[in-house]
PDB file of C-alpha atoms in Angstrom:
ATOM      1  CA  MET A   1      -1.660  14.317  20.447  1.00 59.00           C
ATOM      2  CA  ILE A   2       1.402  13.841  17.926  1.00 63.00           C
ATOM      3  CA  VAL A   3       1.081  15.185  14.414  1.00 65.00           C
ATOM      4  CA  ILE A   4       3.604  14.467  11.933  1.00 69.00           C
ATOM      5  CA  GLN A   5       3.471  15.004   8.180  1.00 73.00           C
ATOM      6  CA  PRO A   6       4.929  11.339   6.967  1.00 79.00           C
ATOM      7  CA  HIS A   7       4.583  12.067   2.736  1.00 76.00           C
ATOM      8  CA  ARG A   8       4.646  14.634   0.254  1.00 78.00           C
ATOM      9  CA  TYR A   9       1.180  13.336  -0.740  1.00 79.00           C
ATOM     10  CA  CYS A  10      -2.258  12.907   0.505  1.00 82.00           C
ATOM     11  CA  VAL A  11      -2.162   9.818   2.835  1.00 84.00           C
ATOM     12  CA  ASN A  12      -4.585   7.445   2.049  1.00 88.00           C
ATOM     13  CA  VAL A  13      -4.250   4.866   4.717  1.00 90.00           C
ATOM     14  CA  VAL A  14      -2.946   4.190   8.066  1.00 93.00           C
ATOM     15  CA  CYS A  15      -3.286   0.840  10.020  1.00 95.00           C
ATOM     16  CA  PHE A  16      -1.950  -0.464  13.153  1.00 96.00           C
ATOM     17  CA  SER A  17      -0.316  -4.060  13.572  1.00 97.00           C
ATOM     18  CA  PRO A  18      -2.195  -6.351  15.245  1.00 96.00           C
ATOM     19  CA  ASP A  19      -0.279  -6.324  18.510  1.00 97.00           C
ATOM     20  CA  GLY A  20       0.075  -2.230  18.191  1.00 97.00           C
ATOM     21  CA  SER A  21       3.746  -1.966  18.219  1.00 97.00           C
ATOM     22  CA  LEU A  22       3.900  -0.743  14.617  1.00 97.00           C
ATOM     23  CA  MET A  23       1.878   1.645  12.039  1.00 96.00           C
ATOM     24  CA  ALA A  24       2.408   1.779   8.614  1.00 96.00           C
ATOM     25  CA  SER A  25       1.458   4.724   6.142  1.00 94.00           C
ATOM     26  CA  VAL A  26       0.708   4.586   2.364  1.00 93.00           C
ATOM     27  CA  ALA A  27       0.331   7.476   0.088  1.00 90.00           C
ATOM     28  CA  GLU A  28      -0.466   9.227  -3.068  1.00 86.00           C
ATOM     29  CA  ASP A  29       3.110   9.448  -3.482  1.00 87.00           C
ATOM     30  CA  GLY A  30       3.782   5.981  -3.936  1.00 88.00           C
ATOM     31  CA  TYR A  31       5.882   5.391  -0.608  1.00 91.00           C
ATOM     32  CA  ALA A  32       4.899   2.840   2.309  1.00 94.00           C
ATOM     33  CA  LYS A  33       6.288   3.708   5.548  1.00 95.00           C
ATOM     34  CA  VAL A  34       6.331   1.646   8.895  1.00 97.00           C
ATOM     35  CA  TRP A  35       6.245   3.759  12.093  1.00 95.00           C
ATOM     36  CA  LYS A  36       6.952   2.776  15.808  1.00 95.00           C
ATOM     37  CA  PRO A  37       4.292   4.363  17.377  1.00 92.00           C
ATOM     38  CA  SER A  38       6.308   6.051  20.223  1.00 91.00           C
ATOM     39  CA  LYS A  39       8.477   7.375  18.081  1.00 91.00           C
ATOM     40  CA  LEU A  40       6.460   9.292  15.754  1.00 86.00           C
ATOM     41  CA  HIS A  41       7.535  12.518  17.120  1.00 84.00           C
ATOM     42  CA  THR A  42      10.890  11.888  15.607  1.00 87.00           C
ATOM     43  CA  GLY A  43       9.516  11.878  12.253  1.00 85.00           C
ATOM     44  CA  ARG A  44      11.581   8.872  11.295  1.00 92.00           C
ATOM     45  CA  PRO A  45      10.055   5.676   9.772  1.00 95.00           C
ATOM     46  CA  VAL A  46      11.357   2.300  10.992  1.00 96.00           C
ATOM     47  CA  TRP A  47      11.410   1.641   7.219  1.00 96.00           C
ATOM     48  CA  GLN A  48      10.287   3.162   4.140  1.00 95.00           C
ATOM     49  CA  VAL A  49       9.793   2.093   0.617  1.00 93.00           C
ATOM     50  CA  ASP A  50       8.924   3.333  -3.150  1.00 89.00           C
ATOM     51  CA  ALA A  51       6.345   0.790  -3.829  1.00 85.00           C
ATOM     52  CA  GLU A  52       5.732   2.133  -7.236  1.00 76.00           C
ATOM     53  CA  ALA A  53       9.228   2.395  -8.290  1.00 68.00           C
ATOM     54  CA  ASN A  54       9.055  -0.911 -10.454  1.00 56.00           C
ATOM     55  CA  ASP A  55       6.425   0.786 -12.259  1.00 54.00           C
ATOM     56  CA  ALA A  56       7.785   3.801 -13.343  1.00 50.00           C
ATOM     57  CA  ASP A  57       6.898   3.119 -17.176  1.00 52.00           C
ATOM     58  CA  ASP A  58       3.658   5.076 -17.304  1.00 52.00           C
ATOM     59  CA  VAL A  59       3.655   8.167 -19.842  1.00 49.00           C
ATOM     60  CA  PHE A  60       1.197   9.948 -17.278  1.00 48.00           C
ATOM     61  CA  ASP A  61       3.602   9.674 -14.773  1.00 50.00           C
ATOM     62  CA  TRP A  62       4.605  13.477 -14.778  1.00 46.00           C
ATOM     63  CA  LEU A  63       0.686  14.341 -14.716  1.00 49.00           C
ATOM     64  CA  TYR A  64      -0.909  12.122 -12.239  1.00 52.00           C
ATOM     65  CA  HIS A  65       0.056  10.480  -8.868  1.00 52.00           C
ATOM     66  CA  TYR A  66      -0.853   7.151  -9.050  1.00 69.00           C
ATOM     67  CA  GLY A  67       0.149   5.984  -5.472  1.00 85.00           C
ATOM     68  CA  LEU A  68      -0.708   3.572  -2.896  1.00 89.00           C
ATOM     69  CA  SER A  69      -4.265   3.295  -2.197  1.00 88.00           C
ATOM     70  CA  HIS A  70      -4.656   0.775   0.697  1.00 90.00           C
ATOM     71  CA  ALA A  71      -2.426  -0.959   3.352  1.00 94.00           C
ATOM     72  CA  GLN A  72      -3.272  -3.558   6.077  1.00 95.00           C
ATOM     73  CA  PHE A  73      -1.071  -5.773   8.187  1.00 96.00           C
ATOM     74  CA  THR A  74      -1.347  -9.691   8.128  1.00 95.00           C
ATOM     75  CA  LEU A  75      -2.951 -10.954  11.230  1.00 93.00           C
ATOM     76  CA  ASP A  76       0.278 -12.411  12.463  1.00 94.00           C
ATOM     77  CA  GLY A  77       1.848  -9.201  12.105  1.00 95.00           C
ATOM     78  CA  GLN A  78       4.757 -10.456   9.576  1.00 96.00           C
ATOM     79  CA  LEU A  79       3.778  -8.954   6.488  1.00 96.00           C
ATOM     80  CA  LEU A  80       2.213  -5.483   5.598  1.00 97.00           C
ATOM     81  CA  LEU A  81       0.195  -5.566   2.392  1.00 95.00           C
ATOM     82  CA  THR A  82      -0.213  -2.645   0.049  1.00 94.00           C
ATOM     83  CA  SER A  83      -2.410  -2.247  -3.127  1.00 89.00           C
ATOM     84  CA  GLY A  84      -1.862   0.527  -5.886  1.00 84.00           C
ATOM     85  CA  TRP A  85      -3.834   2.296  -8.545  1.00 77.00           C
ATOM     86  CA  ARG A  86      -1.277   0.338 -10.903  1.00 74.00           C
ATOM     87  CA  GLN A  87      -3.068  -2.918 -10.617  1.00 73.00           C
ATOM     88  CA  HIS A  88      -0.573  -4.335  -7.798  1.00 80.00           C
ATOM     89  CA  LEU A  89      -0.938  -5.862  -4.665  1.00 87.00           C
ATOM     90  CA  ARG A  90       2.588  -6.440  -2.789  1.00 92.00           C
ATOM     91  CA  ALA A  91       3.760  -7.892   0.552  1.00 94.00           C
ATOM     92  CA  TRP A  92       6.106  -6.772   2.743  1.00 96.00           C
ATOM     93  CA  ASP A  93       8.379  -8.146   5.000  1.00 98.00           C
ATOM     94  CA  VAL A  94       7.391  -5.922   8.317  1.00 97.00           C
ATOM     95  CA  ALA A  95      10.882  -6.300   9.798  1.00 96.00           C
ATOM     96  CA  THR A  96      13.357  -5.709   7.160  1.00 96.00           C
ATOM     97  CA  GLY A  97      10.724  -3.948   4.365  1.00 96.00           C
ATOM     98  CA  GLN A  98      11.877  -6.007   1.757  1.00 96.00           C
ATOM     99  CA  ALA A  99       9.570  -7.164  -0.956  1.00 95.00           C
ATOM    100  CA  ARG A 100       8.126 -10.838  -0.395  1.00 95.00           C
ATOM    101  CA  TRP A 101       5.753 -11.230  -3.015  1.00 92.00           C
ATOM    102  CA  GLN A 102       3.623  -9.700  -5.957  1.00 89.00           C
ATOM    103  CA  LEU A 103       0.485  -9.947  -7.565  1.00 85.00           C
ATOM    104  CA  ARG A 104      -0.942  -7.779 -10.380  1.00 81.00           C
ATOM    105  CA  LYS A 105      -4.816  -7.429 -10.974  1.00 76.00           C
ATOM    106  CA  PRO A 106      -6.165  -9.370 -13.713  1.00 75.00           C
ATOM    107  CA  ARG A 107      -7.786  -7.230 -16.417  1.00 68.00           C
ATOM    108  CA  GLY A 108     -10.288  -4.256 -15.805  1.00 61.00           C
ATOM    109  CA  TYR A 109     -10.283  -0.387 -15.499  1.00 63.00           C
ATOM    110  CA  GLY A 110      -8.333   1.146 -12.803  1.00 68.00           C
ATOM    111  CA  GLY A 111      -6.256  -0.164  -9.739  1.00 76.00           C
ATOM    112  CA  VAL A 112      -6.898  -1.776  -6.754  1.00 79.00           C
ATOM    113  CA  GLY A 113      -8.470   0.756  -4.216  1.00 79.00           C
ATOM    114  CA  THR A 114      -9.000  -1.821  -1.199  1.00 82.00           C
ATOM    115  CA  LEU A 115      -7.772  -5.083  -0.252  1.00 86.00           C
ATOM    116  CA  VAL A 116      -8.739  -7.455   3.209  1.00 89.00           C
ATOM    117  CA  VAL A 117      -7.255 -10.190   4.736  1.00 90.00           C
ATOM    118  CA  SER A 118      -9.729 -13.127   6.047  1.00 88.00           C
ATOM    119  CA  GLN A 119      -9.858 -13.821   9.892  1.00 85.00           C
ATOM    120  CA  THR A 120      -8.481 -17.116   9.674  1.00 86.00           C
ATOM    121  CA  GLY A 121      -5.343 -15.520   7.223  1.00 84.00           C
ATOM    122  CA  ASP A 122      -6.088 -18.024   4.526  1.00 88.00           C
ATOM    123  CA  ARG A 123      -7.593 -15.567   2.417  1.00 91.00           C
ATOM    124  CA  LEU A 124      -7.112 -12.299   0.785  1.00 89.00           C
ATOM    125  CA  ALA A 125      -9.820 -10.378  -1.099  1.00 89.00           C
ATOM    126  CA  PHE A 126      -9.155  -6.772  -3.157  1.00 85.00           C
ATOM    127  CA  ALA A 127     -11.322  -4.662  -5.389  1.00 83.00           C
ATOM    128  CA  GLY A 128     -10.838  -1.381  -7.399  1.00 77.00           C
ATOM    129  CA  GLY A 129     -12.038   0.012 -10.480  1.00 68.00           C
ATOM    130  CA  GLN A 130     -12.827   3.347 -12.175  1.00 65.00           C
ATOM    131  CA  MET A 131     -15.899   5.089 -11.155  1.00 61.00           C
ATOM    132  CA  GLY A 132     -18.611   4.736 -13.567  1.00 61.00           C
ATOM    133  CA  GLN A 133     -17.107   1.269 -14.782  1.00 65.00           C
ATOM    134  CA  PRO A 134     -18.205  -2.180 -13.737  1.00 64.00           C
ATOM    135  CA  GLU A 135     -15.404  -4.060 -11.554  1.00 73.00           C
ATOM    136  CA  ARG A 136     -14.985  -7.585 -10.011  1.00 77.00           C
ATOM    137  CA  VAL A 137     -13.956  -8.690  -6.557  1.00 79.00           C
ATOM    138  CA  PHE A 138     -10.895 -10.860  -6.540  1.00 82.00           C
ATOM    139  CA  ILE A 139     -10.436 -13.750  -3.858  1.00 86.00           C
ATOM    140  CA  VAL A 140      -7.053 -15.505  -3.555  1.00 86.00           C
TER     141      VAL A 140
END
């Protein structure tokens, strides 16, 4: 067993790429990190990105750690999709860590808590919200 501490705050999701050659972790520190499972013991990711950096305009940043809530690789293993409490979904190029596209949750309370890619790879569903508030599921 290998144990690492990859983030400064709570790790919310870890997932493997479809072929198992990569692993991703996302956390409340706002970072998405991609790892080679065979090199976890080094503690160095293949790449990492502060996925919240473009949203640093919230006056409550000093009080709350919004961070990332979910991650999933696409079925072809080319993209890592992340979602966060600031109501966004982003796609990252797995090879480079560069942002490919971004989508913002329309209206509603709270952020995007979960996302899923369909088995055919042609649909993306996401949802979120805030406890006690009604919310919707979005399908793209």
